[in-house]
Every structure is written in structure tokens, then in C-alpha cells.
PDB file of C-alpha atoms in Angstrom:
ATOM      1  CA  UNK H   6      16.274   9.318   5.504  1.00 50.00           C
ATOM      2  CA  UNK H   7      13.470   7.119   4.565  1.00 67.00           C
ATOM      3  CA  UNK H   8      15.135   3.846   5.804  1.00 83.00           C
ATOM      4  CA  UNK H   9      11.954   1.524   5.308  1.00 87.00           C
ATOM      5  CA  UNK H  10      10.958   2.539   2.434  1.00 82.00           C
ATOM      6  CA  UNK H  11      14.597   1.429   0.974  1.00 86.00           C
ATOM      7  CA  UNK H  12      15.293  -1.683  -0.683  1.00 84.00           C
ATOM      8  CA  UNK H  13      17.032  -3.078   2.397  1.00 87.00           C
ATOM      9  CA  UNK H  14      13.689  -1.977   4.449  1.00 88.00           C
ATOM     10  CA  UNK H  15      11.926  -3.812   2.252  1.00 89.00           C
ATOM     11  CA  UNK H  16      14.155  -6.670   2.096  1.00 89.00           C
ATOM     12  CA  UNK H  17      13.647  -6.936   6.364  1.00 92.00           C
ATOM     13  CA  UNK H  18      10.280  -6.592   6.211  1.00 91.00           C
ATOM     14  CA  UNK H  19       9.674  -9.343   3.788  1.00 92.00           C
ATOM     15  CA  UNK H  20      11.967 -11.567   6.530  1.00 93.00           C
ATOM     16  CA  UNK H  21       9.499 -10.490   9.320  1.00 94.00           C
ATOM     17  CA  UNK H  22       6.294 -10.856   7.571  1.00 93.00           C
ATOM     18  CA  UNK H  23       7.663 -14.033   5.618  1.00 91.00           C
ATOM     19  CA  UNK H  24       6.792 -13.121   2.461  1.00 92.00           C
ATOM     20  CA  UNK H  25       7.070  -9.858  -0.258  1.00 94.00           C
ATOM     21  CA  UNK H  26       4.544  -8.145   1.259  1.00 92.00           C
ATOM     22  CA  UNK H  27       5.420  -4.114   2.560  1.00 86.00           C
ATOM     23  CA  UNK H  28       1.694  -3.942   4.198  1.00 93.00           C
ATOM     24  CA  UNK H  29      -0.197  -4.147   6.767  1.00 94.00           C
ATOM     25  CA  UNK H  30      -2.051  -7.549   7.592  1.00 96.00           C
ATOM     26  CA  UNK H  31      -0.401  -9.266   4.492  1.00 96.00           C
ATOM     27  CA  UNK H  32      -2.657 -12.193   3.200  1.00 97.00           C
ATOM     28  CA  UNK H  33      -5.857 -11.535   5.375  1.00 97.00           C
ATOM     29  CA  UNK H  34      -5.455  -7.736   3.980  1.00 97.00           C
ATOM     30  CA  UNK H  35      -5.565  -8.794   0.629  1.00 98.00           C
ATOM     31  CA  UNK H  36      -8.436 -11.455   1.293  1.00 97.00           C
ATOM     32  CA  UNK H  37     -10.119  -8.220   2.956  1.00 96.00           C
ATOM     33  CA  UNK H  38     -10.124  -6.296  -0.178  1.00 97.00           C
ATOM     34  CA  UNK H  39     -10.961  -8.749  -2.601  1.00 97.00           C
ATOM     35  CA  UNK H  40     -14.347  -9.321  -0.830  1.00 96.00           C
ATOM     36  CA  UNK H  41     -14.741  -5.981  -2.450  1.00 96.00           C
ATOM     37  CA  UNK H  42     -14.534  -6.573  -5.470  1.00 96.00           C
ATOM     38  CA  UNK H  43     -17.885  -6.238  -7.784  1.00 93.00           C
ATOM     39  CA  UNK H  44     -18.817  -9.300 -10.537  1.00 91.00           C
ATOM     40  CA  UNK H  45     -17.869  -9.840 -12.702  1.00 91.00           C
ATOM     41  CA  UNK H  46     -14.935 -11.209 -12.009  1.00 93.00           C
ATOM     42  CA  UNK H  47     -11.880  -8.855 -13.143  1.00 96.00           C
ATOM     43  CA  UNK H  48      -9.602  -9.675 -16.210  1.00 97.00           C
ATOM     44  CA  UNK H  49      -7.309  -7.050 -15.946  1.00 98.00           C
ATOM     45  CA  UNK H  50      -5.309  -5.241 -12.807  1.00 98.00           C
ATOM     46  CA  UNK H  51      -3.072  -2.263 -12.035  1.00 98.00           C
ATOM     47  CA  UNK H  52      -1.208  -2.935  -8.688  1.00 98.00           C
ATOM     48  CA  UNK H  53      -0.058   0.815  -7.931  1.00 98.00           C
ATOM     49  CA  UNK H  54       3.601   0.985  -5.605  1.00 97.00           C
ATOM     50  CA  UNK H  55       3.893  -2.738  -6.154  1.00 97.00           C
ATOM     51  CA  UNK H  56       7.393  -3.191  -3.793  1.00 93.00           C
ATOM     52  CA  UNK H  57       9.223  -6.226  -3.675  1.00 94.00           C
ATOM     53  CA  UNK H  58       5.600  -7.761  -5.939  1.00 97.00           C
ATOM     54  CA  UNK H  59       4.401 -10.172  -3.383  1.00 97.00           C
ATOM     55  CA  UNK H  60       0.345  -8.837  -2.811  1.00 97.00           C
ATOM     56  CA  UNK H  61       0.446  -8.374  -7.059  1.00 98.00           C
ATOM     57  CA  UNK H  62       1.296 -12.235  -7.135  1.00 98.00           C
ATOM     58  CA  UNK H  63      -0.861 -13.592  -4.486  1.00 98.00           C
ATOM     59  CA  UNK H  64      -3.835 -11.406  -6.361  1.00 98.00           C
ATOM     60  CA  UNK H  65      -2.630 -13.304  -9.783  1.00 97.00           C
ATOM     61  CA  UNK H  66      -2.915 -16.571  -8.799  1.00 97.00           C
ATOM     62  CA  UNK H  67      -6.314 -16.181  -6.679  1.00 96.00           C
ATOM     63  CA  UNK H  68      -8.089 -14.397  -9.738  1.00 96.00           C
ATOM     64  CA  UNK H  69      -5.959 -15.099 -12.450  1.00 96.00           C
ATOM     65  CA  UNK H  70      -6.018 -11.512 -13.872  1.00 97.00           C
ATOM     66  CA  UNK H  71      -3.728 -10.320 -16.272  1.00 97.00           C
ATOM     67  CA  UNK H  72      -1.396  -8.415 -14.067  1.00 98.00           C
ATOM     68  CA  UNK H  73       0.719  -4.958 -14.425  1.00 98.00           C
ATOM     69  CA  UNK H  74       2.730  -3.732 -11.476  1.00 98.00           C
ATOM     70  CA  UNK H  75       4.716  -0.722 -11.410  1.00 98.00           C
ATOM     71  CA  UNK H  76       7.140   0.872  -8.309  1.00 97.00           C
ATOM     72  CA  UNK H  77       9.974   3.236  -7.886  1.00 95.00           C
ATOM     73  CA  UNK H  78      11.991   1.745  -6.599  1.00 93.00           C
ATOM     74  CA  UNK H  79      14.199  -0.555  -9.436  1.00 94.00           C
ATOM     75  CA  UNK H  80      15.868  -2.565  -6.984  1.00 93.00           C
ATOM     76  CA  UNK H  81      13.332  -3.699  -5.474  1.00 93.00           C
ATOM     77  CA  UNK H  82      11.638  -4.820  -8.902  1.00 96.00           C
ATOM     78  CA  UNK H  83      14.802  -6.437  -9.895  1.00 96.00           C
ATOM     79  CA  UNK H  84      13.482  -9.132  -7.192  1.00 94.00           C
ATOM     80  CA  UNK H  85       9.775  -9.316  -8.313  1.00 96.00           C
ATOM     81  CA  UNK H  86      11.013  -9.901 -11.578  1.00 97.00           C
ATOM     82  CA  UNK H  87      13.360 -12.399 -10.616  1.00 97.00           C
ATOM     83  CA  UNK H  88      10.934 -14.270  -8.446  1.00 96.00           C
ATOM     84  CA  UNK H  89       7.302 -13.150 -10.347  1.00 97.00           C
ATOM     85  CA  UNK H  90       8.601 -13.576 -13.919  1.00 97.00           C
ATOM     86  CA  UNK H  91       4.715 -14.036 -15.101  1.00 97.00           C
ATOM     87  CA  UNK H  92       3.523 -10.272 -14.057  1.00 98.00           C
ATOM     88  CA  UNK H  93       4.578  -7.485 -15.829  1.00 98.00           C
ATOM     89  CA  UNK H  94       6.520  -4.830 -13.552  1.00 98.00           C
ATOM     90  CA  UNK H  95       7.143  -1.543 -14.341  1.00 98.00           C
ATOM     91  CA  UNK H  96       9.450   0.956 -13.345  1.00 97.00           C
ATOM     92  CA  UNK H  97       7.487   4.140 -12.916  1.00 96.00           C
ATOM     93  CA  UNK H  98       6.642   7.082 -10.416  1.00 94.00           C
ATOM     94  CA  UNK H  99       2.864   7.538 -10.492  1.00 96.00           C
ATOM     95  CA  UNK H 100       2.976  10.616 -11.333  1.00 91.00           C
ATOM     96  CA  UNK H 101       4.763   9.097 -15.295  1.00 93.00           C
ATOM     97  CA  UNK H 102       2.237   5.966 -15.172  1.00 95.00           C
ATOM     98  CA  UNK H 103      -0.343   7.386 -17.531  1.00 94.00           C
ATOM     99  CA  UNK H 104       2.227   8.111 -20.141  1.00 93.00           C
ATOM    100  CA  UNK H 105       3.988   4.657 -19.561  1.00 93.00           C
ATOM    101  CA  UNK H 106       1.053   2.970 -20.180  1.00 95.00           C
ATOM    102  CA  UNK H 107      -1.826   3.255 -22.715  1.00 88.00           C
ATOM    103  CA  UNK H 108      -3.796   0.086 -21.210  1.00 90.00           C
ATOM    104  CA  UNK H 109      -6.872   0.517 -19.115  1.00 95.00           C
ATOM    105  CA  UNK H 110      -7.716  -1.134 -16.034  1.00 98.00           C
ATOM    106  CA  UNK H 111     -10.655  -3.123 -14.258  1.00 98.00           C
ATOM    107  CA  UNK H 112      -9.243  -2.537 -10.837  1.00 98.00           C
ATOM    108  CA  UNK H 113      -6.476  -0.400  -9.711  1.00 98.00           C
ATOM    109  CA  UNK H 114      -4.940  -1.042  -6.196  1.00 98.00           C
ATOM    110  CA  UNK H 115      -2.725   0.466  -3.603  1.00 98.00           C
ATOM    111  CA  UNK H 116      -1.468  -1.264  -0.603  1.00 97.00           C
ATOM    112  CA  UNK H 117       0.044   0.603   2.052  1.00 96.00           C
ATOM    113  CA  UNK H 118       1.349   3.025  -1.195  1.00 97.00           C
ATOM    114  CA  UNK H 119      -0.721   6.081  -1.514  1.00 98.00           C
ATOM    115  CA  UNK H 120       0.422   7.626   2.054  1.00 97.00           C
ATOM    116  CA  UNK H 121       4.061   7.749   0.390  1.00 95.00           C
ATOM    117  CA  UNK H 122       2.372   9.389  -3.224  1.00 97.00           C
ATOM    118  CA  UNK H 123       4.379  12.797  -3.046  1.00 95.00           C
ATOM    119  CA  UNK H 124       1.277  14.528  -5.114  1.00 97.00           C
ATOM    120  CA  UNK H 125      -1.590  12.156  -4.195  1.00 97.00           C
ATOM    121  CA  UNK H 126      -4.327  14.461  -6.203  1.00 97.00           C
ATOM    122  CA  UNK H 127      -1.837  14.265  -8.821  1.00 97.00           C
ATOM    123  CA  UNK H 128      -1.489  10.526  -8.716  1.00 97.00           C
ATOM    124  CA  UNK H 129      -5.403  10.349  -8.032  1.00 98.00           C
ATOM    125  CA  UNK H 130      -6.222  11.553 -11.591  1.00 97.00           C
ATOM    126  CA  UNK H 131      -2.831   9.750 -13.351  1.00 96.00           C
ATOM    127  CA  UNK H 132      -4.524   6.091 -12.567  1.00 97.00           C
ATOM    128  CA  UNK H 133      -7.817   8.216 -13.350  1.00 97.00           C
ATOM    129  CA  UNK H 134      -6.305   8.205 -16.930  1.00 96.00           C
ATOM    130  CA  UNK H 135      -5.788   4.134 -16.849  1.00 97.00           C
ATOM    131  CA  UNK H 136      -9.304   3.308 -15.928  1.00 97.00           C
ATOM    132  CA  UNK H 137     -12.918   3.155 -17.836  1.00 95.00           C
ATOM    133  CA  UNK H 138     -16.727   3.703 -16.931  1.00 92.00           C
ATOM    134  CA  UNK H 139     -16.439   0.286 -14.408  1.00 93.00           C
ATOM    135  CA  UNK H 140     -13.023   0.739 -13.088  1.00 97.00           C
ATOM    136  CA  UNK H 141     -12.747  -0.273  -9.382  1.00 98.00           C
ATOM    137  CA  UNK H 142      -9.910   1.801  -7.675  1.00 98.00           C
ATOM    138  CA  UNK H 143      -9.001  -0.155  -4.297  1.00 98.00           C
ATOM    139  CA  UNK H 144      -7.213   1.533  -1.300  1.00 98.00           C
ATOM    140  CA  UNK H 145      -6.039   0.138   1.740  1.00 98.00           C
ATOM    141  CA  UNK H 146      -4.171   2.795   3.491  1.00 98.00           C
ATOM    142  CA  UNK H 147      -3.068   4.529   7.263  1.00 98.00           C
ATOM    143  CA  UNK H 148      -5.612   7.087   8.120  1.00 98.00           C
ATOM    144  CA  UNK H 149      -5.027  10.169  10.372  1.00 96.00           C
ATOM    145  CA  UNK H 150      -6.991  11.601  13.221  1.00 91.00           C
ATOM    146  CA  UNK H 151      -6.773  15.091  14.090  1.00 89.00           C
ATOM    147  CA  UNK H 152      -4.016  14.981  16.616  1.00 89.00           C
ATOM    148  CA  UNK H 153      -1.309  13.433  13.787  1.00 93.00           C
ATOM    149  CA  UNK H 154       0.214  16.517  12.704  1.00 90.00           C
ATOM    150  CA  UNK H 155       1.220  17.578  16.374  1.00 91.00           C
ATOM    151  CA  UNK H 156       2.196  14.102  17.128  1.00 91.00           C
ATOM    152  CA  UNK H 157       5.770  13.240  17.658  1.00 92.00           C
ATOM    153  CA  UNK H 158       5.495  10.434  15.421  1.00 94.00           C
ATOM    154  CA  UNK H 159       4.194  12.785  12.517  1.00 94.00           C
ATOM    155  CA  UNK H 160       7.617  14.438  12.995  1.00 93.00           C
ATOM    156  CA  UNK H 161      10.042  11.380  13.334  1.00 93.00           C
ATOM    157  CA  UNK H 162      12.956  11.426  10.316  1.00 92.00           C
ATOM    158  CA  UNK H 163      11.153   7.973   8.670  1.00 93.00           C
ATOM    159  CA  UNK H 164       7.450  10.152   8.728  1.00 95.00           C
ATOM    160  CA  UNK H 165       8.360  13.422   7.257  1.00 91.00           C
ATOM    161  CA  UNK H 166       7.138  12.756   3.603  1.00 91.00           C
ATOM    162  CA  UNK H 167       3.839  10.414   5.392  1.00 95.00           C
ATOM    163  CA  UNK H 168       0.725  11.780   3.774  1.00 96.00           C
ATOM    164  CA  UNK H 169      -2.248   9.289   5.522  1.00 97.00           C
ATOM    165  CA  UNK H 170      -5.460  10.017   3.895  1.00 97.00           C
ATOM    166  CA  UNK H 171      -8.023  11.857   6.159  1.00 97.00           C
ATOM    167  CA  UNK H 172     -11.339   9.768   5.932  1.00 96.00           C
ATOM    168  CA  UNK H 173     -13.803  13.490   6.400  1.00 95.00           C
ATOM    169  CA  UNK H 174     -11.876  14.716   3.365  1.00 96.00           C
ATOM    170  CA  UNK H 175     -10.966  12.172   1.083  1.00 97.00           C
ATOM    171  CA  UNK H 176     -14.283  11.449  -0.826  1.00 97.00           C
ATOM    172  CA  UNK H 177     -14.187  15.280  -2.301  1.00 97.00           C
ATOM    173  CA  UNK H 178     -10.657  14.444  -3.134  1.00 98.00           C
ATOM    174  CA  UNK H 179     -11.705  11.705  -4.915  1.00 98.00           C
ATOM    175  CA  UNK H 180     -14.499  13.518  -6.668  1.00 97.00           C
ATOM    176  CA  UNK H 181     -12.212  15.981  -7.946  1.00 97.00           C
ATOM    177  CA  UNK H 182      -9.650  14.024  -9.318  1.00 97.00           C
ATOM    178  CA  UNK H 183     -12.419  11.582 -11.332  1.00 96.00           C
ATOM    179  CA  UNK H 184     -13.351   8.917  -9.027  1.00 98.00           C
ATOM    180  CA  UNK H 185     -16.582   8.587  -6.755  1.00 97.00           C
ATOM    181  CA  UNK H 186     -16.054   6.766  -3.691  1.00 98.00           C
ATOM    182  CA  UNK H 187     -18.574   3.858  -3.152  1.00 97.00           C
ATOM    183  CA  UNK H 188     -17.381   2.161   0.162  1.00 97.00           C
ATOM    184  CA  UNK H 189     -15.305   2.642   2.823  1.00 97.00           C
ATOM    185  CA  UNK H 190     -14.200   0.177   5.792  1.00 98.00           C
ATOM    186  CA  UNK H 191     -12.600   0.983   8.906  1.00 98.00           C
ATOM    187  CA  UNK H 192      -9.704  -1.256  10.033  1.00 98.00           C
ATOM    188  CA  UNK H 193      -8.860   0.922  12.999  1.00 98.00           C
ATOM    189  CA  UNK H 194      -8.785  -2.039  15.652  1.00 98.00           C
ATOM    190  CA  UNK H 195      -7.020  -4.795  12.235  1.00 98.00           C
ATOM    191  CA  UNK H 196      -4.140  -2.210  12.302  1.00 98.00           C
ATOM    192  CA  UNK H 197      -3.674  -2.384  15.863  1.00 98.00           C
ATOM    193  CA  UNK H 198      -3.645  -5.825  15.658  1.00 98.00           C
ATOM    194  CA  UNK H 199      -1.359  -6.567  12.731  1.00 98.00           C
ATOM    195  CA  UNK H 200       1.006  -4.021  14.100  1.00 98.00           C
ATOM    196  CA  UNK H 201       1.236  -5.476  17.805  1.00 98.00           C
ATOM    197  CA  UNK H 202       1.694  -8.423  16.000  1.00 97.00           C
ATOM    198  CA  UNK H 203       4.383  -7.503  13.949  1.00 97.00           C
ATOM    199  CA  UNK H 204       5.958  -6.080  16.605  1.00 97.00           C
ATOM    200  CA  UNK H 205       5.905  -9.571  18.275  1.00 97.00           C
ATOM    201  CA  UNK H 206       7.610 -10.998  14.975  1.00 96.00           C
ATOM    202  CA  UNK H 207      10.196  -9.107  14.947  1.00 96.00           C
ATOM    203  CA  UNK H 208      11.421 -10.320  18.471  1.00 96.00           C
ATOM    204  CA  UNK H 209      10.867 -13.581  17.517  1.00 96.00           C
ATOM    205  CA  UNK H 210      12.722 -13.801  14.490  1.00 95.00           C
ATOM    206  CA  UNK H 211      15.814 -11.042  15.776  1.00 96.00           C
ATOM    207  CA  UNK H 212      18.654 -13.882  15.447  1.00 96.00           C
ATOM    208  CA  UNK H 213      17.628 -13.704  11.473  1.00 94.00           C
ATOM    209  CA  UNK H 214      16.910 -10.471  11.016  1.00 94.00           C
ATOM    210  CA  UNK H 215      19.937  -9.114  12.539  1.00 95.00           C
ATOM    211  CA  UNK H 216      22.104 -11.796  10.885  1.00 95.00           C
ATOM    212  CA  UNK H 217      20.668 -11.234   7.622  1.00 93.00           C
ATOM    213  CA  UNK H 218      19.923  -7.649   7.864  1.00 91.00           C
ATOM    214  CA  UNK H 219      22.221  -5.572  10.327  1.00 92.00           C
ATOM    215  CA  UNK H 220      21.952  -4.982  13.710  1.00 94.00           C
ATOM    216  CA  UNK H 221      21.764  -1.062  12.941  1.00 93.00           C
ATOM    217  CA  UNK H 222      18.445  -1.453  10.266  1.00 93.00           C
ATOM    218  CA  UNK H 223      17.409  -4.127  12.544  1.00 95.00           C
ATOM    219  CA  UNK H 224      17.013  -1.838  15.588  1.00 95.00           C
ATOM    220  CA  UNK H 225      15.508   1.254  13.578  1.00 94.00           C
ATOM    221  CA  UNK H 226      12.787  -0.840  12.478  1.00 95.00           C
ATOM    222  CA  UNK H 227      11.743  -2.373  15.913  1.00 96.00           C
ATOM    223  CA  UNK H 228      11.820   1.347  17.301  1.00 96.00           C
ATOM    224  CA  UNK H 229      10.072   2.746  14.592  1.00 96.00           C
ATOM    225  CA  UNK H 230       7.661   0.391  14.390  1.00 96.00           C
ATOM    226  CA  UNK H 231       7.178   0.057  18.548  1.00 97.00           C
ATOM    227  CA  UNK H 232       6.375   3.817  17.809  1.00 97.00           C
ATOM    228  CA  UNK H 233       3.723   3.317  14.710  1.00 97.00           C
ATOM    229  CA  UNK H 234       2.026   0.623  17.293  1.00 97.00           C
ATOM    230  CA  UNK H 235       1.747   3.533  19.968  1.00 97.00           C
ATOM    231  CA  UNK H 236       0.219   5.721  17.551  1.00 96.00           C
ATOM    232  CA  UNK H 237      -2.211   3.614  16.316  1.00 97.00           C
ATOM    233  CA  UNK H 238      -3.233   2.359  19.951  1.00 97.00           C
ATOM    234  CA  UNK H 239      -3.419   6.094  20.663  1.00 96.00           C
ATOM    235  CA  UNK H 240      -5.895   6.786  17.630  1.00 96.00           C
ATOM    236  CA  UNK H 241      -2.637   9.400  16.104  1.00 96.00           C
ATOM    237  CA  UNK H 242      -2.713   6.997  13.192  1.00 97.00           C
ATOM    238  CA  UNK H 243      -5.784   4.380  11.979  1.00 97.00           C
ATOM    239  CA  UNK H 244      -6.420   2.325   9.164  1.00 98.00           C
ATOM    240  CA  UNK H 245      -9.338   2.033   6.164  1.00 98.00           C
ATOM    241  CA  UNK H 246      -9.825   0.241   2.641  1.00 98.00           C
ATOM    242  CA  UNK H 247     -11.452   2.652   0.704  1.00 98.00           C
ATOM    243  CA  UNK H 248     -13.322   1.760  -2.725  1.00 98.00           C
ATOM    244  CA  UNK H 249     -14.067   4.001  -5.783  1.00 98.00           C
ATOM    245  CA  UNK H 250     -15.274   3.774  -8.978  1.00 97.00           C
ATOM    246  CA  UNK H 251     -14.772   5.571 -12.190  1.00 96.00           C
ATOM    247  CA  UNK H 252     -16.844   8.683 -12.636  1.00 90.00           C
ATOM    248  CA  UNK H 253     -19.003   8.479 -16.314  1.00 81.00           C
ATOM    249  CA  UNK H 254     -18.627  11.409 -18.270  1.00 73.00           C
ATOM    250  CA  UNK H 255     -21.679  13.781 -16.490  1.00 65.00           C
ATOM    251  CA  UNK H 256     -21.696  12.787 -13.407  1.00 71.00           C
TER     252      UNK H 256
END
């Protein structure tokens, strides 16, 4: 049902953004959210629904951090592993992470991830688990306005597990579950932007995709994603990084 979120979604998406990436914006998101980080400079990183491992390695070799990915999805980390041999990639649901690992973390990212986190309080307080008194918990995620839920893109096949965090709520979320959020950033007009432009990449590049990919995968994706572009330039669906840290035992 959930077509992009397959290893041959993922596989077509790294063709039309021309690298492993499964996010929004690619390298300028990443560059986004490492302006975020706090000095010192980290040692250690948790890169949380990892994909295909392309944002964990482009985060490696700008910071050279020690670096721990985990996904789902085992095909998909058969290529990271094969083509990121340096990181360590785990196969894990989020929900198992705490009890894979016993290491803690000084930042903890999601890209594009958490919307797809079947129990995202759940998950919230798993990586909770991973992290001490300075952990930095990064995420760049899709947003919803009011009007998602009764939107027909909130009820297309591909959408029907989305959970896109609502910015009004989210900080109590985060309270509850351990963190306290320090910083949020809207990217409401960067996702309309990366979005019309991946829409223009995938015209561009259609003699590849289709002959590498399918003509049937290749066609879902330019609908679907023609349809995530409307929603987003309708204000159905938005975009924000959102930055936590740790909570300290009493607060």
C-alpha cells in the first residue's frame, strides 16, 4: 500500500534527488539543521529512520561523529551498508531501539521519519532512553494545518498511516515523553519549494526513471507527489525543524 516508503520507492527517489536521500530539500536540509546544532561540537549521533543512509553519511563526513543509523526497512540497509561501510546501521523499529542499543547519544535526528513512527509518543520516549542531560533531539518533519484530516490527500492509499506533527501540540508531547523543546523553525514556503522542484526533476529525468524504475512506480510517484505539492501550496500540509533537548531529572 505504502509504495514510497518501499525499497523500490526509495530506490526512485534516490534517482530523482541524485543521491540516498528520502527527504525533503536533501543537502540544504541537512545544512539547515546543523546550524542548529549547540557547541560543542558533537562526538556521537543517532540518525533515527536512516533509509537508503545517505543524510547519516553526508552528516559523518561534515562533523566527523561517530555514527549509528538504524531503519526498518533491511533492504534498504543492505545498500547503506554496501555503499556506507564506515557507519554502523541497524536494523530496528523505534519502538525496539532502546533495547538494541545501550549507547547514549549527543544528537538524535529524524529526517522526514517521525510522520511514518506508528506510536510517535512511544518512539518519543524510546530515543528518550538513548540520550543524557545535553542530548540534542533534531526533527525536520511535514506539519499539518487544521484542514489535513478532511483533505483528500490525508485519505489517499500512500497517506493512510501519515502522522505530521501538529506544531500547537507538539511541545506538550515532547514534555511528556522527556524532552523540552528549545527551537522551532518554520519551512512552510522551503517545502513548497523543494517539492515544486522535485516535481520538476522528475520530468526531467522520466527517460531514467522509467527505464530504471517502471513505468507503473514511475507514474504513482509523479501523481502522488503532484498531489503532496498541492497540499503544501494549499497550507493542508507544511514543514518545520523542530529542536529539543533532554529534560534533567526535576525539571
Amino acid at each position: 500500500m505504502h509504495k514510497l516508503n518501499s525499497p523500490d520507492g526509495k530506490r526512485l527517489l534516490s534517482l530523482v534527488r541524485e543521491g540516498d536521500y528520502a527527504h525533503a530539500g536533501e543537502i540544504e536540509a541537512i545544512e539547515g539543521l546543523l546550524k542548529l546544532i549547540d557547541p560543542p561540537s558533537p562526538r556521537s549521533w543517532l540518525d533515527a529512520g536512516c533509509g537508503r543512509g545517505g543524510t547519516a553519511a553526508y552528516i559523518q563526513r561534515k562533523c566527523g561523529v561517530a555514527m549509528t543509523a538504524f531503519d526498518i526497512d533491511e533492504v534498504s540497509l543492505d545498500e547503506a551498508r554496501l555503499h556506507y561501510p564506515q557507519i554502523r546501521f541497524l536494523g530496528s523499529d523505534v519502538a525496539q531501539i532502546a533495547h538494541t542499543l545501550s549507547d547514549s547519544f549527543d544528537v538524535i535526528s529524524c529526517f522526514n521519519s517521525f510522520y511514518a513512527f506508528p506510536n510517535q509518543p512511544q518512539a518519543l520516549a524510546g530515543l528518550a532512553r538513548l540520550a543524557h542531560d545535553q542530548t540534542q533531539l533534531l526533527i525536520f518533519e511535514y506539519t499539518a494545518s487544521d484542514q489535513f484530516k478532511t483533505s483528500g490527500f490525508a485519505h489517499l492509499p500512500e497517506t493512510s498511516h501519515w502522522k505530521p506533527v501538529v506544531p500547537d501540540t507538539f511541545p506538550r508531547e515532547l514534555d511528556r515523553q522527556g524532552w523540552r523543546l528549545e527551537q522551532s523553525v518554520n519551512l512552510d514556503a522551503e517545502y513548497a519549494r523543494w517539492y515544486a522542484e522535485l516535481v520538476t526533476k522528475f520530468n526531467r529525468r522520466k527517460t531514467l526513471l522509467v527505464g530504471t524504475c517502471g513505468k507503473e512506480i514511475y507514474e504513482y510517484a509523479l501523481c502522488f507527489y503532484s498531489s503532496l505539492l498541492s497540499a503544501i501550496e494549499s497550507g493542508q500540509i507544511g514543514g518545520a525543524l523542530f529542536k529539543a533537548r533532554k529534560k534533567r531529572a526535576g525539571d
